[in-house]
Coordinates of C-alpha atoms in Angstrom, one line a residue:
M27 CA 201.9 68.7 22.6
L28 CA 204.0 71.5 23.9
T29 CA 202.2 73.1 26.9
I30 CA 203.3 76.4 28.4
L31 CA 201.7 77.1 31.7
A32 CA 202.1 80.6 32.8
V33 CA 201.3 81.4 36.5
V34 CA 201.9 85.0 37.4
A35 CA 201.3 86.3 40.9
V36 CA 201.3 90.0 41.6
V37 CA 201.0 90.5 45.3
A38 CA 200.1 94.2 45.2
G39 CA 197.1 93.4 42.9
A40 CA 196.4 90.0 44.4
R41 CA 196.1 88.8 40.9
I42 CA 196.9 85.3 39.5
A43 CA 196.8 84.6 35.8
V44 CA 196.5 81.1 34.5
G45 CA 196.9 80.5 30.8
Q46 CA 197.3 77.5 28.4
F47 CA 198.7 77.9 25.0
G48 CA 199.5 74.9 22.8
G49 CA 199.3 73.2 19.5
G50 CA 197.3 70.3 18.4
E51 CA 194.4 69.8 20.8
C52 CA 193.2 73.3 20.8
S53 CA 193.6 76.7 19.2
G54 CA 192.7 80.2 19.8
Q55 CA 191.7 81.4 23.3
V56 CA 188.6 81.8 25.4
R57 CA 189.5 84.1 28.2
L58 CA 187.6 83.9 31.6
S59 CA 188.2 86.4 34.5
V60 CA 187.5 85.2 38.0
S61 CA 187.1 87.4 41.1
A62 CA 187.4 85.3 44.2
A63 CA 187.1 86.2 47.9
P64 CA 190.8 86.4 49.2
E65 CA 190.6 83.3 51.5
I66 CA 189.5 81.1 48.7
A67 CA 191.4 82.7 45.8
A68 CA 194.6 80.5 46.2
A69 CA 192.7 77.4 46.2
V70 CA 190.8 78.4 43.1
Q71 CA 194.0 79.3 41.4
Q72 CA 195.7 76.0 42.1
S73 CA 192.9 73.9 40.7
A74 CA 192.5 76.4 37.7
A75 CA 196.2 75.9 37.0
S76 CA 195.8 72.1 37.1
W77 CA 192.7 72.2 34.8
V78 CA 194.7 74.3 32.3
A79 CA 197.8 72.1 32.5
G80 CA 195.6 69.0 31.9
K81 CA 195.0 70.1 28.3
A82 CA 191.6 71.8 29.1
D83 CA 189.8 73.1 26.2
V84 CA 186.4 74.6 25.4
E85 CA 185.0 73.1 22.2
G86 CA 188.4 73.0 20.7
T87 CA 189.5 76.4 22.0
C88 CA 192.3 76.9 24.6
A89 CA 191.4 78.2 28.0
V90 CA 192.9 81.2 29.6
V91 CA 191.8 81.9 33.2
D92 CA 192.6 85.0 35.2
V93 CA 192.0 84.6 39.0
R94 CA 192.0 87.8 41.0
A95 CA 191.6 88.0 44.8
A96 CA 189.1 90.8 45.6
D97 CA 187.1 92.0 48.6
P98 CA 183.6 91.1 47.8
A99 CA 182.4 94.5 48.9
D100 CA 184.6 96.0 46.1
V101 CA 183.2 93.7 43.5
A102 CA 179.6 94.4 44.7
A103 CA 180.2 98.1 44.3
V104 CA 181.5 97.7 40.8
L105 CA 178.5 95.5 39.8
G106 CA 176.1 97.8 41.5
A107 CA 177.4 100.7 39.6
Q108 CA 177.1 98.7 36.4
Q109 CA 173.4 98.3 37.2
K110 CA 173.1 101.9 38.2
V111 CA 172.3 101.0 41.8
S112 CA 174.3 101.3 45.1
L113 CA 174.5 98.9 48.0
T114 CA 174.5 100.3 51.6
G115 CA 178.0 100.6 52.8
A116 CA 179.7 99.3 49.7
G117 CA 180.7 102.8 48.6
A118 CA 181.9 103.9 45.2
P119 CA 183.8 101.4 42.8
R120 CA 187.4 101.3 43.8
A121 CA 190.1 102.1 41.1
G122 CA 191.4 98.8 39.5
V123 CA 188.4 96.7 40.3
T124 CA 186.5 95.6 37.1
P125 CA 183.5 93.5 36.6
P126 CA 184.6 89.7 36.3
D127 CA 183.1 87.0 34.2
V128 CA 182.7 84.7 37.3
W129 CA 182.5 86.0 40.9
I130 CA 183.2 83.7 43.9
A131 CA 182.0 86.0 46.7
D132 CA 182.2 84.7 50.4
S133 CA 178.5 84.7 50.8
R134 CA 175.2 84.5 48.9
T135 CA 174.0 87.6 50.9
W136 CA 175.9 89.7 48.4
L137 CA 173.8 88.2 45.6
Q138 CA 170.7 88.8 47.6
R139 CA 171.4 92.4 48.1
L140 CA 172.3 92.8 44.4
R141 CA 169.1 91.1 43.4
A142 CA 167.0 93.3 45.7
A143 CA 168.6 96.4 44.5
A144 CA 168.6 95.4 40.7
P145 CA 165.9 92.8 40.1
R146 CA 166.8 92.5 36.4
F147 CA 170.4 91.6 37.1
A148 CA 170.3 88.1 35.5
F149 CA 173.3 86.3 37.0
T150 CA 173.6 82.6 37.2
E151 CA 174.5 80.5 40.3
E152 CA 176.2 77.2 39.7
G153 CA 176.4 76.2 43.4
S154 CA 178.5 76.6 46.5
L155 CA 182.2 75.8 46.5
A156 CA 183.0 75.8 50.2
M157 CA 181.5 76.7 53.5
S158 CA 182.6 78.4 56.8
P159 CA 180.3 78.8 59.6
V160 CA 179.9 82.1 61.3
V161 CA 180.7 81.8 64.9
M162 CA 180.9 84.0 67.9
A163 CA 184.7 84.3 68.5
M164 CA 186.1 85.1 71.9
P165 CA 189.5 85.1 73.6
E166 CA 189.7 81.8 75.3
P167 CA 190.2 83.2 78.8
V168 CA 187.1 85.5 78.3
A169 CA 185.0 82.5 77.2
K170 CA 186.1 80.5 80.3
D171 CA 185.1 83.4 82.5
L172 CA 181.6 83.1 81.1
G173 CA 181.5 79.4 81.9
W174 CA 182.7 77.9 78.6
P175 CA 183.2 74.9 77.8
D176 CA 181.1 73.6 80.7
K177 CA 178.3 75.9 80.2
K178 CA 176.4 76.0 76.9
L179 CA 176.3 79.8 76.1
S180 CA 173.4 81.3 74.2
Y181 CA 172.9 84.5 72.2
A182 CA 170.9 86.0 75.1
D183 CA 173.9 85.4 77.4
L184 CA 176.1 87.3 74.9
V185 CA 173.6 90.2 74.3
A186 CA 173.2 90.7 78.0
Q187 CA 177.0 90.8 78.4
I188 CA 177.3 93.3 75.5
T189 CA 174.5 95.6 76.7
T190 CA 175.0 95.5 80.5
S191 CA 178.7 94.9 81.3
T192 CA 180.8 98.0 81.9
N193 CA 184.2 96.2 81.2
F194 CA 183.4 94.0 78.2
R195 CA 184.1 95.1 74.6
A196 CA 182.3 93.6 71.7
G197 CA 183.4 94.6 68.1
T198 CA 182.5 94.1 64.5
V199 CA 183.7 94.7 61.1
D200 CA 181.2 97.0 59.2
P201 CA 178.4 94.5 58.4
S202 CA 177.6 96.5 55.3
R203 CA 180.9 95.5 53.9
D204 CA 181.6 92.0 55.6
A205 CA 179.3 89.2 55.2
A206 CA 180.4 87.3 58.4
A207 CA 179.8 90.5 60.4
L208 CA 176.3 90.9 58.7
S209 CA 175.4 87.3 59.6
G210 CA 176.4 87.9 63.3
L211 CA 174.5 91.2 63.5
L212 CA 171.3 89.3 62.2
V213 CA 171.3 86.7 64.8
L214 CA 172.3 89.0 67.6
S215 CA 169.7 91.7 66.6
S216 CA 167.0 89.0 66.4
T217 CA 167.9 88.0 70.0
A218 CA 167.9 91.6 71.2
S219 CA 164.5 92.3 69.5
T220 CA 163.0 89.4 71.6
L221 CA 164.8 90.7 74.8
D222 CA 163.3 94.2 74.1
Q223 CA 160.0 92.9 75.5
R224 CA 161.6 92.3 78.9
R225 CA 164.3 94.9 78.8
P226 CA 163.3 97.8 76.5
G227 CA 166.2 99.4 74.7
T228 CA 168.2 96.1 74.4
S229 CA 168.3 96.5 70.6
N230 CA 169.4 100.1 70.6
G231 CA 172.1 99.2 73.2
L232 CA 173.4 96.3 71.2
L233 CA 173.8 98.4 68.1
R234 CA 175.4 101.3 69.9
A235 CA 177.9 98.9 71.7
L236 CA 178.9 97.2 68.4
A237 CA 179.3 100.6 66.6
T238 CA 181.8 101.7 69.3
D239 CA 184.2 99.2 68.1
T240 CA 183.6 99.0 64.4
S241 CA 186.5 98.3 62.0
V242 CA 186.3 98.8 58.2
L243 CA 188.7 95.9 57.6
R244 CA 188.9 92.4 59.1
D245 CA 192.6 92.8 59.8
D246 CA 191.9 96.0 61.8
L247 CA 189.5 94.1 64.0
M248 CA 191.9 91.2 64.6
A249 CA 194.5 93.8 65.7
Q250 CA 192.1 94.9 68.6
L251 CA 192.2 91.3 70.1
P252 CA 194.1 90.9 73.4
Q253 CA 197.9 91.0 72.9
G254 CA 198.6 89.3 76.3
D255 CA 196.9 86.9 78.7
D256 CA 197.3 89.4 81.6
E257 CA 194.2 91.0 83.2
G258 CA 194.9 94.4 81.7
S259 CA 195.3 93.1 78.1
L260 CA 192.2 91.0 78.3
A261 CA 190.1 93.9 79.7
G262 CA 191.4 96.4 77.0
G263 CA 191.1 94.0 74.1
L264 CA 187.9 92.9 72.2
G265 CA 186.0 90.3 74.1
L266 CA 183.6 89.1 71.3
A267 CA 183.1 89.5 67.6
A268 CA 181.3 87.6 64.9
M269 CA 183.8 85.9 62.5
S270 CA 184.0 83.0 60.1
E271 CA 185.3 79.8 61.4
S272 CA 188.0 80.2 58.8
D273 CA 189.1 83.5 60.4
V274 CA 189.4 81.8 63.8
V275 CA 191.5 78.9 62.3
T276 CA 193.8 81.3 60.5
Y277 CA 194.2 83.5 63.5
N278 CA 195.1 80.5 65.9
A279 CA 197.4 79.1 63.2
G280 CA 199.6 82.3 63.7
K281 CA 200.3 81.3 67.4
P282 CA 198.8 84.5 68.9
P283 CA 199.4 85.4 72.6
V284 CA 195.7 84.5 73.3
D285 CA 193.9 81.9 71.2
L286 CA 190.3 82.5 70.0
T287 CA 187.5 80.2 71.0
A288 CA 184.8 79.7 68.5
L289 CA 181.2 79.4 69.9
Y290 CA 178.8 77.5 67.7
L291 CA 175.4 78.7 69.0
D292 CA 171.8 77.7 68.2
P293 CA 170.2 78.7 65.9
A294 CA 173.3 78.8 63.7
A295 CA 174.0 82.0 61.9
A296 CA 173.9 82.0 58.1
P297 CA 177.3 80.5 57.0
L298 CA 179.6 81.9 54.4
D299 CA 178.9 79.7 51.4
Y300 CA 181.1 80.8 48.5
P301 CA 178.7 80.7 45.6
F302 CA 180.1 80.3 42.1
T303 CA 178.2 82.9 40.1
V304 CA 178.5 83.4 36.4
L305 CA 177.7 87.0 35.4
P306 CA 175.4 87.8 32.4
E307 CA 176.3 88.7 28.9
L308 CA 179.0 86.1 28.4
G309 CA 179.6 84.5 25.0
Q310 CA 178.7 80.9 24.6
S311 CA 182.3 79.7 24.8
Q312 CA 182.9 81.8 28.0
A313 CA 179.8 80.3 29.7
E314 CA 180.9 76.9 28.8
A315 CA 184.3 77.6 30.2
A316 CA 182.8 78.9 33.4
H317 CA 180.7 75.8 33.7
Q318 CA 183.7 73.5 33.2
L319 CA 185.7 75.4 35.8
Y320 CA 182.9 75.0 38.3
E321 CA 182.8 71.3 37.6
T322 CA 186.4 71.0 38.0
L323 CA 186.5 72.8 41.3
S324 CA 183.6 70.8 42.6
K325 CA 185.2 67.4 41.8
S326 CA 188.9 68.1 42.4
S327 CA 190.6 66.4 45.3
G328 CA 193.4 69.0 45.1
F329 CA 190.8 71.7 45.5
R330 CA 189.4 70.0 48.7
D331 CA 193.0 69.8 50.0
A332 CA 193.5 73.5 49.4
L333 CA 190.3 74.3 51.2
A334 CA 191.6 72.6 54.3
V335 CA 194.8 74.7 54.2
A336 CA 192.5 77.8 54.0
G337 CA 190.5 76.7 57.0
L338 CA 187.3 76.2 54.8
R339 CA 184.8 73.2 54.9
L340 CA 183.3 71.5 52.0
P341 CA 179.9 72.8 50.7
D342 CA 178.0 70.3 52.7
G343 CA 179.6 71.4 55.9
S344 CA 181.9 68.5 56.4
T345 CA 185.6 68.9 57.1
P346 CA 188.1 67.9 54.4
G347 CA 191.2 65.9 55.2
G348 CA 193.9 67.9 57.0
F349 CA 191.3 70.5 58.3
V350 CA 192.4 71.8 61.8
S351 CA 189.1 72.5 63.7
P352 CA 188.8 75.0 66.6
D353 CA 188.3 73.3 69.9
G354 CA 184.7 72.0 70.3
A355 CA 183.8 72.4 66.6
P356 CA 181.3 69.9 65.2
K357 CA 182.6 67.6 62.4
R358 CA 179.7 68.6 60.3
I359 CA 177.7 71.9 60.0
G360 CA 174.4 72.5 58.4
P361 CA 170.7 72.0 58.7
S362 CA 171.0 68.2 58.2
P363 CA 173.3 65.9 56.3
A364 CA 170.5 65.6 53.6
A365 CA 170.8 69.5 52.9
G366 CA 173.8 68.9 50.9
S367 CA 175.4 72.2 51.4
G368 CA 175.3 75.4 53.4
E369 CA 172.9 77.0 50.9
A370 CA 169.7 76.0 52.8
A371 CA 170.9 77.8 56.0
A372 CA 172.1 80.9 54.0
S373 CA 168.8 81.1 52.0
T374 CA 166.8 81.6 55.0
T375 CA 168.1 85.2 55.2
D376 CA 166.0 87.2 52.8
G377 CA 166.8 90.4 51.2
A378 CA 164.2 92.4 53.1
T379 CA 165.7 91.1 56.5
I380 CA 169.1 92.1 55.4
D381 CA 168.0 95.7 54.3
R382 CA 166.2 96.2 57.6
A383 CA 169.3 95.2 59.6
L384 CA 171.6 97.4 57.6
A385 CA 169.2 100.3 57.8
G386 CA 169.2 100.1 61.5
W387 CA 173.0 99.8 61.5
S388 CA 173.4 102.8 59.3
A389 CA 171.1 104.9 61.4
V390 CA 173.4 104.3 64.3
V391 CA 176.9 104.6 62.8
A392 CA 176.8 107.4 60.2
P393 CA 177.3 110.8 61.8
A394 CA 174.4 113.2 60.9
R395 CA 173.1 116.6 61.1
I396 CA 169.4 116.4 60.3
L397 CA 166.2 118.6 60.4
A398 CA 163.1 116.3 60.7
I399 CA 159.9 118.0 59.5
V400 CA 156.6 116.4 60.5
D401 CA 153.4 117.0 58.6
A402 CA 150.8 118.1 61.1
S403 CA 148.0 118.9 58.7
D404 CA 144.5 117.8 58.9
S405 CA 144.9 114.7 56.7
M406 CA 147.3 113.1 59.3
R407 CA 144.1 112.3 61.4
T408 CA 143.2 109.6 59.1
P409 CA 143.0 106.3 60.9
V410 CA 145.1 103.3 59.9
P411 CA 143.0 100.1 60.1
T412 CA 146.1 97.8 60.1
A413 CA 147.4 99.7 63.2
R414 CA 144.2 99.3 65.3
N415 CA 142.9 102.6 63.9
A416 CA 145.7 104.6 65.2
S417 CA 146.0 107.8 63.1
R418 CA 148.7 108.3 60.5
M419 CA 150.2 110.9 62.9
Q420 CA 150.4 108.4 65.7
V421 CA 152.1 105.7 63.6
T422 CA 154.6 108.3 62.1
L423 CA 155.5 109.6 65.5
A424 CA 156.0 106.2 66.9
A425 CA 158.4 105.4 64.0
A426 CA 160.3 108.7 64.6
R427 CA 160.6 108.0 68.4
S428 CA 162.0 104.6 67.6
G429 CA 164.4 106.0 65.1
L430 CA 165.5 108.7 67.6
G431 CA 166.4 105.9 70.2
L432 CA 168.9 104.5 67.7
F433 CA 170.8 107.8 67.1
S434 CA 173.9 108.2 69.1
D435 CA 174.7 111.4 71.1
D436 CA 176.9 112.8 68.5
W437 CA 173.9 113.2 66.1
Q438 CA 172.6 116.8 65.7
V439 CA 168.9 116.9 65.3
G440 CA 166.2 119.6 64.9
L441 CA 162.5 119.4 64.7
W442 CA 159.8 121.4 62.8
L443 CA 156.2 120.8 62.2
F444 CA 154.2 122.2 59.3
A445 CA 150.4 122.8 58.9
A446 CA 148.1 125.7 57.9
G447 CA 148.6 128.5 60.2
A448 CA 151.4 126.9 62.0
G449 CA 153.6 130.0 61.5
P450 CA 155.3 132.1 58.9
G451 CA 155.4 129.9 55.8
N452 CA 153.0 127.5 57.6
H453 CA 155.8 125.8 59.6
R454 CA 157.1 126.2 63.2
E455 CA 160.4 125.3 64.8
L456 CA 159.9 123.0 67.8
E457 CA 163.6 122.3 68.4
P458 CA 166.6 124.0 66.8
I459 CA 169.1 121.7 65.3
G460 CA 171.5 120.6 68.1
P461 CA 173.5 117.7 69.6
L462 CA 171.5 115.0 71.2
T463 CA 173.8 115.1 74.1
D464 CA 172.0 118.3 75.1
N465 CA 168.5 118.2 73.5
R466 CA 167.5 114.4 73.3
D467 CA 164.9 114.7 76.0
D468 CA 163.6 118.0 74.4
V469 CA 163.2 116.4 71.0
T470 CA 161.5 113.4 72.4
A471 CA 159.1 115.5 74.4
A472 CA 158.4 117.8 71.4
L473 CA 157.7 114.7 69.2
S474 CA 155.2 113.3 71.8
G475 CA 153.3 116.6 71.8
I476 CA 152.7 116.9 68.1
K477 CA 149.1 116.7 67.1
P478 CA 147.4 117.6 63.8
A479 CA 147.4 121.3 64.1
G480 CA 144.5 122.4 61.7
G481 CA 144.1 122.8 57.9
D482 CA 146.2 121.2 55.3
A483 CA 149.2 123.1 54.0
G484 CA 151.5 122.4 51.0
L485 CA 154.9 120.9 51.3
Y486 CA 157.0 122.8 49.0
R487 CA 157.7 126.1 50.8
T488 CA 158.5 124.2 53.9
I489 CA 161.0 121.9 52.1
L490 CA 162.8 125.0 50.6
D491 CA 162.9 126.8 54.1
G492 CA 164.2 123.6 55.7
Y493 CA 166.8 123.0 53.0
R494 CA 168.1 126.6 53.5
E495 CA 168.1 126.2 57.2
V496 CA 170.2 123.1 57.1
Q497 CA 172.5 124.6 54.5
K498 CA 173.0 127.7 56.6
G499 CA 174.4 125.8 59.5
W500 CA 176.1 123.1 57.3
Q501 CA 178.9 121.2 59.1
A502 CA 181.8 119.2 57.5
G503 CA 182.2 115.6 58.6
R504 CA 178.5 114.9 58.8
V505 CA 175.7 113.9 56.5
N506 CA 173.5 117.1 56.4
S507 CA 170.0 116.2 55.6
V508 CA 166.3 117.4 55.6
L509 CA 163.9 114.5 56.6
V510 CA 160.3 115.1 55.7
M511 CA 157.5 112.9 57.1
T512 CA 154.2 113.4 55.4
D513 CA 151.1 111.7 54.0
G514 CA 151.6 113.9 50.9
A515 CA 148.0 114.7 50.3
D516 CA 147.5 117.1 47.5
A517 CA 151.2 118.1 47.6
G518 CA 151.9 121.6 46.1
Q519 CA 148.1 122.5 45.6
K520 CA 147.5 124.4 48.8
A521 CA 146.9 128.2 49.0
G522 CA 150.0 130.1 49.8
D523 CA 152.4 127.3 48.7
I524 CA 155.0 127.8 45.9
K525 CA 154.7 125.8 42.7
L526 CA 156.8 122.8 42.1
E527 CA 158.7 124.4 39.3
Q528 CA 159.6 127.3 41.5
L529 CA 160.9 125.0 44.2
L530 CA 163.0 123.1 41.8
T531 CA 164.5 126.3 40.3
Q532 CA 165.3 127.7 43.8
L533 CA 166.8 124.4 45.1
D534 CA 168.9 124.2 42.0
G535 CA 170.2 127.7 42.6
A536 CA 170.8 127.1 46.3
K537 CA 172.6 123.8 46.2
S538 CA 176.3 123.7 46.5
A539 CA 178.8 121.0 45.7
D540 CA 181.0 122.1 48.7
K541 CA 177.9 122.1 51.1
P542 CA 175.6 119.1 50.0
V543 CA 172.3 118.8 51.6
Q544 CA 170.1 115.9 50.8
V545 CA 166.2 115.6 51.1
I546 CA 164.8 112.5 52.3
V547 CA 161.0 112.0 52.1
V548 CA 159.2 109.4 54.1
G549 CA 155.6 109.2 52.8
V550 CA 152.7 107.7 54.8
G551 CA 149.7 106.1 53.1
D552 CA 148.4 105.7 49.7
A553 CA 147.8 109.3 48.9
V554 CA 151.4 110.2 48.5
D555 CA 152.2 111.5 44.9
E556 CA 155.8 110.2 44.4
A557 CA 156.5 111.7 41.1
P558 CA 157.0 115.4 42.1
L559 CA 158.7 114.4 45.3
E560 CA 161.3 112.4 43.3
R561 CA 161.9 115.4 41.0
I562 CA 162.9 117.3 44.2
T563 CA 165.3 114.7 45.5
Q564 CA 166.8 114.3 41.9
V565 CA 168.0 118.0 42.4
T566 CA 169.1 117.7 46.0
G567 CA 170.1 114.0 46.4
G568 CA 168.3 111.8 48.8
G569 CA 165.2 109.7 48.0
V570 CA 161.5 109.1 48.4
F571 CA 160.3 106.1 50.5
V572 CA 156.6 105.4 50.9
A573 CA 154.8 103.2 53.3
E574 CA 151.4 102.6 51.5
D575 CA 150.4 100.8 54.7
P576 CA 151.2 103.3 57.4
A577 CA 151.6 100.4 59.9
Q578 CA 154.9 99.5 58.1
I579 CA 156.3 103.1 58.5
G580 CA 158.9 101.9 61.0
A581 CA 160.8 99.7 58.6
V582 CA 160.5 102.4 55.8
F583 CA 161.7 105.0 58.2
L584 CA 164.9 103.1 58.8
Q585 CA 165.3 102.2 55.1
A586 CA 165.2 106.0 54.5
L587 CA 167.8 106.8 57.0
S588 CA 170.1 104.0 55.5
L589 CA 170.1 106.1 52.3
R590 CA 172.3 108.8 53.9
T591 CA 175.6 109.0 52.0
A592 CA 179.0 110.0 53.0
S593 CA 178.8 113.3 51.1
T594 CA 180.3 115.1 54.1
R595 CA 183.3 116.8 52.5

């Protein structure tokens, strides 16, 4: 048989095509497109090429495999758009990125996020192909100053250094676009939340410190590491960042001026686990080709060798032959040898935990100009049994104060309340929209002073007036928003309020593509009528988020803030 193996590498597109065409053993073609995380793409291509060259066929049909290296965030954005959902931070689909038949992302967290956003998205996971622990990476001299390797450092040590030291820089890649950074954020945030009990404000301090040195791309983060071992370079460069072990191995292999130390802390952060994911709606032959490719990669000694070159471990956390470990790295990573792969550790991070972490992150890093409007009507006096009978108003204001603590000083925030008799249109300005550098204390004090002010009042006129107020002072470079916190009781049925159709008509006439203003509604309790509120946000952009149990409003509040888009013009 004459076999022609075509291997075409296009550097600009990071695309590798592997095809087999022959006579005798197979005929026709079954095509399979594969998008793989850049660090594993070359290993996948090599084994796919060997599979094809070895007369691979799928039920008598010739296999043609197209392997493309692609940023997992870009693939997630394309798949999200296909399902009519968006993932926080993933952004809009990038030109040239198309949905593959098989996706080898760097982490199962991408699948968890997609599954949470689009529960009907029925992809199939064959298993993990590789593993790379997520470590806390530090320039070696910086780690030694903290006592490494003689002292076993903890997350608490690192959080304290990040939040209290005046000459220590910790950085991160945007965790909404980078799985290793997300894993690191989760473990550091968990530690900071525990420390909040002894040192209030630790969580906010951690997020703000990391946000100060945030990079969109991994390469940008690496460029901020010290470029010399002198005191000035070490003080000016990054001192800490969550990275994959593979990143540390690759960086040190380049003989940098200062090597990175990888800290393997307890409990271990969720590792990168490279799931082999078969996307839905494939034909039977394509599905079989995908399964055969997975089996080939899982059993190939050549693939294991290629993983070692890429600085990646085997799925069970052991090191393949030729793997160059960072100093102090354990030979095996994972919950236990019986676990069989990194999947068990990764699966302990659920979608809700990821959503909360990214919501808090988004609340800190996205520049905003926001008018917060608090419902001070009589129904907000209703007690919440699950919050020790605190009123709806009390739990709402507690969530608002917590959120305010996350906002950086470059946020611009204003505050209104609305209730019957509160003022013209049944609403009253407590604080004009202004930078938190000047009015943080005033906004905090005004929040603390809000109490149910009297009779119930409708929402709609207040939403319209608030929308016009934000639009009037609209600023480029910021997310301009109206945030309404209400229990929504009898929305639109109060005397003096406008009708829903009037509101929708006037909002539609007022909105401007050049000056977008979105409306975000945080509903409190089980009396919120979501349908009319969703009609409002369909006109303006934004969304409706309801905490039927008001005791959970804190998480809902952060989730709502994470919705803010980059429609800043």
